Coordinates of C-alpha atoms and ligand atoms in Angstrom, one line a residue:
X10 CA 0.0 0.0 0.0
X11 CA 1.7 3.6 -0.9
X12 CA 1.5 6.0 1.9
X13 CA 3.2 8.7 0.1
X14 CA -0.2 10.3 -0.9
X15 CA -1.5 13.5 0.0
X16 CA -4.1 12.3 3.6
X17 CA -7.5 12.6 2.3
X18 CA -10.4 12.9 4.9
X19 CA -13.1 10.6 4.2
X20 CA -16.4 11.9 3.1
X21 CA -19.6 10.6 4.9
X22 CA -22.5 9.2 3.1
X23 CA -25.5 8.1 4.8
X24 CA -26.9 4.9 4.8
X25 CA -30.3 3.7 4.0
X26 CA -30.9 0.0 5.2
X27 CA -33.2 -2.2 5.1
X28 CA -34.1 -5.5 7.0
X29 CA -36.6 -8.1 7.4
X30 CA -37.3 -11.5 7.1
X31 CA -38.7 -13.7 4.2
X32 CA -38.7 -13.6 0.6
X33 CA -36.5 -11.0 -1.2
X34 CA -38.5 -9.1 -4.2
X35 CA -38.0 -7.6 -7.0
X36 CA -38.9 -4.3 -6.2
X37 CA -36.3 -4.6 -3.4
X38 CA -33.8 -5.7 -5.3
X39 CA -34.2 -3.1 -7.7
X40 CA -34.1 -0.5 -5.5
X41 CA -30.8 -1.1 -4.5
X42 CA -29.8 -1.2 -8.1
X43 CA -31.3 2.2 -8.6
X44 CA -29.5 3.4 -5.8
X45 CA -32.5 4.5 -3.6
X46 CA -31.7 1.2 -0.8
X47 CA -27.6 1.0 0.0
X48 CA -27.9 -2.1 2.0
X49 CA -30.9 -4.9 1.8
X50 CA -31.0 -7.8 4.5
X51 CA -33.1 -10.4 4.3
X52 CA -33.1 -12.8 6.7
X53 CA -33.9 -16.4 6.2
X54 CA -34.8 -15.7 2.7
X55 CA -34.1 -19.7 1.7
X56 CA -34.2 -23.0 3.6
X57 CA -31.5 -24.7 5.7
X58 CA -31.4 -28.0 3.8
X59 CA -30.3 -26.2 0.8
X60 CA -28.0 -24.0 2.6
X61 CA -26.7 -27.2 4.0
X62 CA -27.0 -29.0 0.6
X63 CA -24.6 -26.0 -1.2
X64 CA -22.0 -25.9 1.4
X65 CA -21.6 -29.6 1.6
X66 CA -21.1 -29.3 -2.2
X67 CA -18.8 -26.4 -1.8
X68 CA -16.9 -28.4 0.6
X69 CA -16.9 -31.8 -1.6
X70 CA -15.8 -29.5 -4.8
X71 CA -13.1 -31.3 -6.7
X72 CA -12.5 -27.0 -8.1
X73 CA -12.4 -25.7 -4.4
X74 CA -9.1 -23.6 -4.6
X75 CA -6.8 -21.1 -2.0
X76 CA -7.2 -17.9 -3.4
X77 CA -3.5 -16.8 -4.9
X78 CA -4.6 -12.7 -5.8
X79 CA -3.4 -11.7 -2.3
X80 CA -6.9 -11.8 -0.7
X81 CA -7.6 -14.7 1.8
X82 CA -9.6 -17.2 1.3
X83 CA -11.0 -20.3 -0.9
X84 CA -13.1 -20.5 -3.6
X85 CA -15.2 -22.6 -6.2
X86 CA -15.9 -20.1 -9.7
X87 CA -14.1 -17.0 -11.7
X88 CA -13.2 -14.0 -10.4
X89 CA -12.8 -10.9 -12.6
X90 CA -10.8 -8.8 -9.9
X91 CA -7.1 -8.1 -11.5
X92 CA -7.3 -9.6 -14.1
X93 CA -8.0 -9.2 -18.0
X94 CA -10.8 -10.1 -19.6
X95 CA -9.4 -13.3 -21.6
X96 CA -8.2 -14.6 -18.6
X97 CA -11.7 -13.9 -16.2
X98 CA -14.2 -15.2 -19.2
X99 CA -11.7 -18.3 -19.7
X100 CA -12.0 -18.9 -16.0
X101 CA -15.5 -19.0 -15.9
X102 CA -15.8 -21.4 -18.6
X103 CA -13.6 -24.0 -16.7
X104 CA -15.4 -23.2 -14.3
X105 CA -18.9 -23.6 -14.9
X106 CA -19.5 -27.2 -14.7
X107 CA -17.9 -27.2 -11.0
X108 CA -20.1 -23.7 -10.3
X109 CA -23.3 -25.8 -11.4
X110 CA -22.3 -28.9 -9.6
X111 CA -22.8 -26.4 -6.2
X112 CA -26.4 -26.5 -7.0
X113 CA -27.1 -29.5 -8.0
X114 CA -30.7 -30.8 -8.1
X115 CA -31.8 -27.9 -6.3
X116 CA -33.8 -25.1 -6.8
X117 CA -30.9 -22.9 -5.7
X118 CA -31.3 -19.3 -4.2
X119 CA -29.1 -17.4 -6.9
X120 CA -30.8 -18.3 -10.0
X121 CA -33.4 -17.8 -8.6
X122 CA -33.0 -13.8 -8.2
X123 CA -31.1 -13.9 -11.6
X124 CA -34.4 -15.6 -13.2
X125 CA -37.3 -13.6 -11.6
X126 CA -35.1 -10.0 -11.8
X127 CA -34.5 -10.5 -15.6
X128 CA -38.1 -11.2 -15.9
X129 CA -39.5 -8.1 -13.9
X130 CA -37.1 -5.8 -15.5
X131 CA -38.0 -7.3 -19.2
X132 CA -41.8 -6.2 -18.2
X133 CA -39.7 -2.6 -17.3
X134 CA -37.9 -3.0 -21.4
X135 CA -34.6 -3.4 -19.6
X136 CA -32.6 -6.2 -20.7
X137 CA -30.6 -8.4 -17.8
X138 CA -28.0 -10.9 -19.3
X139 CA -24.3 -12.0 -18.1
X140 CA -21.4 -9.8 -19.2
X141 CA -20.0 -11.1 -22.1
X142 CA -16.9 -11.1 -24.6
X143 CA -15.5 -12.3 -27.7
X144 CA -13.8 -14.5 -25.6
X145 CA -17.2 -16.1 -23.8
X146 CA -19.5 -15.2 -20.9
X147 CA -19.4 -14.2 -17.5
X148 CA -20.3 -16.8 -14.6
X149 CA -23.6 -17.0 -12.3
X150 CA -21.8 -16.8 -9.1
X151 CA -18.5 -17.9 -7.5
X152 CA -18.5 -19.4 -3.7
X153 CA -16.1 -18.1 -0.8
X154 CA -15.4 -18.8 1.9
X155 CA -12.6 -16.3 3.3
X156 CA -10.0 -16.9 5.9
X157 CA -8.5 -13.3 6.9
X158 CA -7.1 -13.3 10.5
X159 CA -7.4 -11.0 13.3
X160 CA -10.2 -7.9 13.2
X161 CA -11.5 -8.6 9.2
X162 CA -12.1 -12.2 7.8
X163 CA -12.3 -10.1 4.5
X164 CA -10.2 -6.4 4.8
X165 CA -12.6 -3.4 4.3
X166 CA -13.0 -2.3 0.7
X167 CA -15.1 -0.7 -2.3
X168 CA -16.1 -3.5 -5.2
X169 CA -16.2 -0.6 -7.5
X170 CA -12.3 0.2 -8.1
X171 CA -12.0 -3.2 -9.9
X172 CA -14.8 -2.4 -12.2
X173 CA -13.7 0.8 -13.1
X174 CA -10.3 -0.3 -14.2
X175 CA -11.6 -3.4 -15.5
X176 CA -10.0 -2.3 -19.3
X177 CA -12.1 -1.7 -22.6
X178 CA -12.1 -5.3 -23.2
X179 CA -14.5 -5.8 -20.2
X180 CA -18.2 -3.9 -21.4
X181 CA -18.7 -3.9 -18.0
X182 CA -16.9 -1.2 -16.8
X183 CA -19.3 1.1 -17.9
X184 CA -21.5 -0.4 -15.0
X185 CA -18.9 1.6 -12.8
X186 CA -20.7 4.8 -13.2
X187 CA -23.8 3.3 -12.1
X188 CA -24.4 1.3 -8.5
X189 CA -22.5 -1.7 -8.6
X190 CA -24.9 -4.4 -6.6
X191 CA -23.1 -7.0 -4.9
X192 CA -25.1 -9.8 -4.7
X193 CA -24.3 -12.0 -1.4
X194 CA -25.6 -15.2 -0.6
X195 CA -25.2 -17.1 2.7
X196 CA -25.3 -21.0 2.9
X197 CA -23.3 -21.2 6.4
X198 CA -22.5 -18.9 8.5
X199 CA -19.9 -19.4 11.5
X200 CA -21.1 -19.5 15.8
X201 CA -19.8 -15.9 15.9
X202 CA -18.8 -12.8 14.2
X203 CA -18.3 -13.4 10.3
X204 CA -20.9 -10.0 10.0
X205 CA -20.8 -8.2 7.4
X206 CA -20.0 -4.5 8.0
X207 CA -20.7 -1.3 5.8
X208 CA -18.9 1.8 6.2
X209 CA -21.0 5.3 5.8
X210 CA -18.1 6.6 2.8
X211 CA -18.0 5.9 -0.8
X212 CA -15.0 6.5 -1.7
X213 CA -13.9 8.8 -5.2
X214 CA -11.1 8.0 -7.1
X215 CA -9.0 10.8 -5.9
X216 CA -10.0 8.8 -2.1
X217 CA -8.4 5.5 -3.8
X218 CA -5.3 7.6 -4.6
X219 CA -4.5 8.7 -1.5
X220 CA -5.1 5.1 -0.1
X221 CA -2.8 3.6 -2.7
X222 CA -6.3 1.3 -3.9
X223 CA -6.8 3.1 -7.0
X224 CA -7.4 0.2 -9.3
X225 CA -8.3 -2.5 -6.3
X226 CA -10.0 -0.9 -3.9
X227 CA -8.7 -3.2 -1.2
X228 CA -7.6 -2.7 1.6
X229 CA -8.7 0.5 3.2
X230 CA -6.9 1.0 6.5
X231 CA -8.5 1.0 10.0
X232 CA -6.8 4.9 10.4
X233 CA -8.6 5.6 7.2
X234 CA -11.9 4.4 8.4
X235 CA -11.2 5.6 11.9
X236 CA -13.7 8.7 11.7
X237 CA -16.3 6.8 9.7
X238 CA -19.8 5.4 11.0
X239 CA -20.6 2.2 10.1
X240 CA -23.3 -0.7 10.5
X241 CA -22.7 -4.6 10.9
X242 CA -25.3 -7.0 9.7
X243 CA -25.4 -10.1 11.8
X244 CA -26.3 -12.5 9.4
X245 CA -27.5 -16.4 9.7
X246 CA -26.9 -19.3 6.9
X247 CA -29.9 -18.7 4.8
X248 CA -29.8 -15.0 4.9
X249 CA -29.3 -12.4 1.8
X250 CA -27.7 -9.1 1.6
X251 CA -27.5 -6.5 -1.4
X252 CA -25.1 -4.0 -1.4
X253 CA -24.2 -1.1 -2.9
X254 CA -20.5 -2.5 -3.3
X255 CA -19.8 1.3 -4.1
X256 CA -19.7 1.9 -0.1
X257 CA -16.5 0.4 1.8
X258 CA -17.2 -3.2 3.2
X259 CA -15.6 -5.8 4.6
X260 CA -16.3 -9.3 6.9
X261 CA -15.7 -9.0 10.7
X262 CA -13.4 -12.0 12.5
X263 CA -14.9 -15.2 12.7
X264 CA -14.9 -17.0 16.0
X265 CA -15.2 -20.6 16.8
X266 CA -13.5 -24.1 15.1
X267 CA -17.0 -25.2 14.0
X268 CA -19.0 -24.5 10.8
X269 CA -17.3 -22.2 8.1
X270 CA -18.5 -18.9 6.6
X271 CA -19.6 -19.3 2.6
X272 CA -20.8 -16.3 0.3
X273 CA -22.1 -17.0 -2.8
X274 CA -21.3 -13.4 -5.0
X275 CA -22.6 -11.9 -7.7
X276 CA -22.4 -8.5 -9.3
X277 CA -24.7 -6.9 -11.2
X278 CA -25.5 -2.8 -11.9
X279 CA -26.8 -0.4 -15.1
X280 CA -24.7 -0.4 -18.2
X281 CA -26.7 1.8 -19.9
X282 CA -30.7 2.3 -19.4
X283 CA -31.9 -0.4 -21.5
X284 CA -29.3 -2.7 -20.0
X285 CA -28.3 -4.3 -16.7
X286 CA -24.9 -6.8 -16.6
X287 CA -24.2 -9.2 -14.0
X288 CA -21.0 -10.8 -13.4
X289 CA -18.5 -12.2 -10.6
Ligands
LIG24 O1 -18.6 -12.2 2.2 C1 -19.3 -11.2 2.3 O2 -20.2 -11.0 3.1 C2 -19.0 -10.0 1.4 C3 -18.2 -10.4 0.2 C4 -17.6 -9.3 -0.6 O3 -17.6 -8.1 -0.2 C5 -16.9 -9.5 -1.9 O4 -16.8 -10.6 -2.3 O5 -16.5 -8.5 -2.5
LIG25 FE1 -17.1 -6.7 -1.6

C-alpha cells in the first residue's frame, strides 16, 4: 500500500438499510440497483437443507481452490478482480461445470433472483443478461469462503475500483458509473462474528489515490476508516444481503472451530438504461 499520498479525509455518506425476514422481491432488489436502498438484509430468505445441501457441495468440490490474488480465502468459480478479460471469461468457462455442480438438483437461491429479476425488469424493457466477450461469458456466481485473520475475515474495501479499471475489453466497466450491486448469498454462517459491515463513505477516485487502492479498492486501512460510522449486519446461513459494493465493506473476524462462513457473490448494476450486466 503507498502511503506517500496526500491524507485525504473521508467523506460521509448516509446509509439507508433495510431488513426483514422472508422472501427478497424484486422491487427490493431493484431499489438497490437504482441506488435508492444502499444495503438490503433479508433474513432467512431460503431453507436450511439447501443452505446445507450447497456448502456440503462447496466443501466436496473437486474445483475448491486457495485464493492466490493476495486476498484470503478459498473459492469454487471465476473471479474478474485483477485480471484481463481473456483470462476472467476463460476462468469462468472451466469453471462452470464445478459452479453448477454447487447447486445441483436444487432449486438454488441465486438463479433464482437472476431468473425472476431478468423477468421483472424485461416487463420494465430493460434487458438483464451476463457480461459477455469475444472471448465467452461471465459466470452466475462464485463461492467463498474467506480466511483473513485477526479484526477482518475479509479487509474493508469498495467493489467498485476493480470495475472501473476493469479495461475496454471488459463492457462492463461502464456499469462503474452506475451502482455496482453485490449480490451475497449465505449458505453457512460461522457460531460468531463473520458480519458483514458497511462503512457510511464511498470512496472517489481521488479517495483510492490517496489510499494507494486506485485500481483494487482493497484494503482500506482501519486509520482511514477511523472517523467513519458504520453498521454490521449479523447474518444467519440462509440469509441475503445486497449492497451497494460502491460503499467500503468488509467481513468481521470469525470465532469458533465449528461451521465455516460461505458467500455466494454476484455482481450486477446499469450499463446503460436499456441494459443491466451481471458478473463475478
Ligand atoms: O462475504 C461477504 O459477506 C462479502 C463479500 C464481498 O464483499 C466481496 O466478495 O466483494
Ligand atoms: Fe465486496
Amino acid at each position: 500500500m503507498a502511503t506517500n499520498q496526500v491524507p485525504q479525509t473521508p467523506a460521509i455518506s448516509p446509509l439507508t438499510i433495510k431488513e426483514r425476514t422472508g422472501s427478497i422481491s424484486t422491487a427490493e432488489i431493484i431499489s438497490v440497483l437504482k441506488g435508492e436502498i444502499t444495503a438490503l438484509h433479508i433474513k432467512q430468505a431460503f431453507s436450511t437443507e439447501t443452505a446445507g445441501e450447497i456448502t456440503a457441495n462447496f466443501v466436496g468440490s473437486p474445483a475448491l481452490k486457495e485464493r492466490k490474488d493476495g486476498v484470503p480465502g478459498q473459492y469454487v468459480g471465476a473471479s474478474h478482480y485483477r485480471k484481463d478479460a481473456a483470462s476472467y471469461f476463460a476462468e469462468s468457462k472451466n469453471a462452470k461445470p464445478f459452479v453448477d455442480a454447487l447447486f445441483e438438483n436444487l432449486v438454488d437461491p441465486v438463479r433464482g433472483i437472476f431468473d425472476a429479476l431478468k423477468r421483472e425488469l424485461h416487463n420494465q424493457g430493460i434487458e438483464l443478461r451476463l457480461a459477455r466477450s469475444e472471448h465467452g461469458q461471465a459466470s452466475v456466481c462464485r463461492a467463498l469462503s474467506w480466511s483473513g485473520s485477526g479484526t477482518f475475515s475479509l479487509d474493508p474495501h469498495d467493489d467498485v475500483a476493480q470495475v472501473l479499471c476493469a479495461g475496454n475489453d471488459y463492457e462492463l466497466s461502464a456499469v462503474a458509473h452506475n451502482t455496482v450491486v453485490a449480490l451475497n448469498v449465505y449458505p453457512s454462517m460461522p457460531e460468531e462474528g463473520g458480519n458483514l459491515r458497511l462503512w457510511s463513505h464511498k470512496p472517489t477516485v481521488a479517495d483510492r489515490k490517496s489510499q494507494g487502492v486506485e485500481t483494487t479498492g482493497y484494503p482500506y486501512s482501519a486509520a482511514y476508516l477511523e472517523p467513519v460510522p458504520s453498521r454490521e449486519f449479523q447474518l444467519k446461513a440462509g440469509d441475503i444481503a445486497l449492497i451497494d459494493g460502491g460503499f467500503v465493506h468488509g467481513v468481521t473476524g470469525q470465532l469458533g472451530n465449528g461451521r465455516r462462513r460461505l458467500v455466494l457473490n454476484s455482481f450486477f448494476g446499469f450499463a446503460r438504461p436499456d441494459l443491466v450486466l451481471w458478473w463475478t
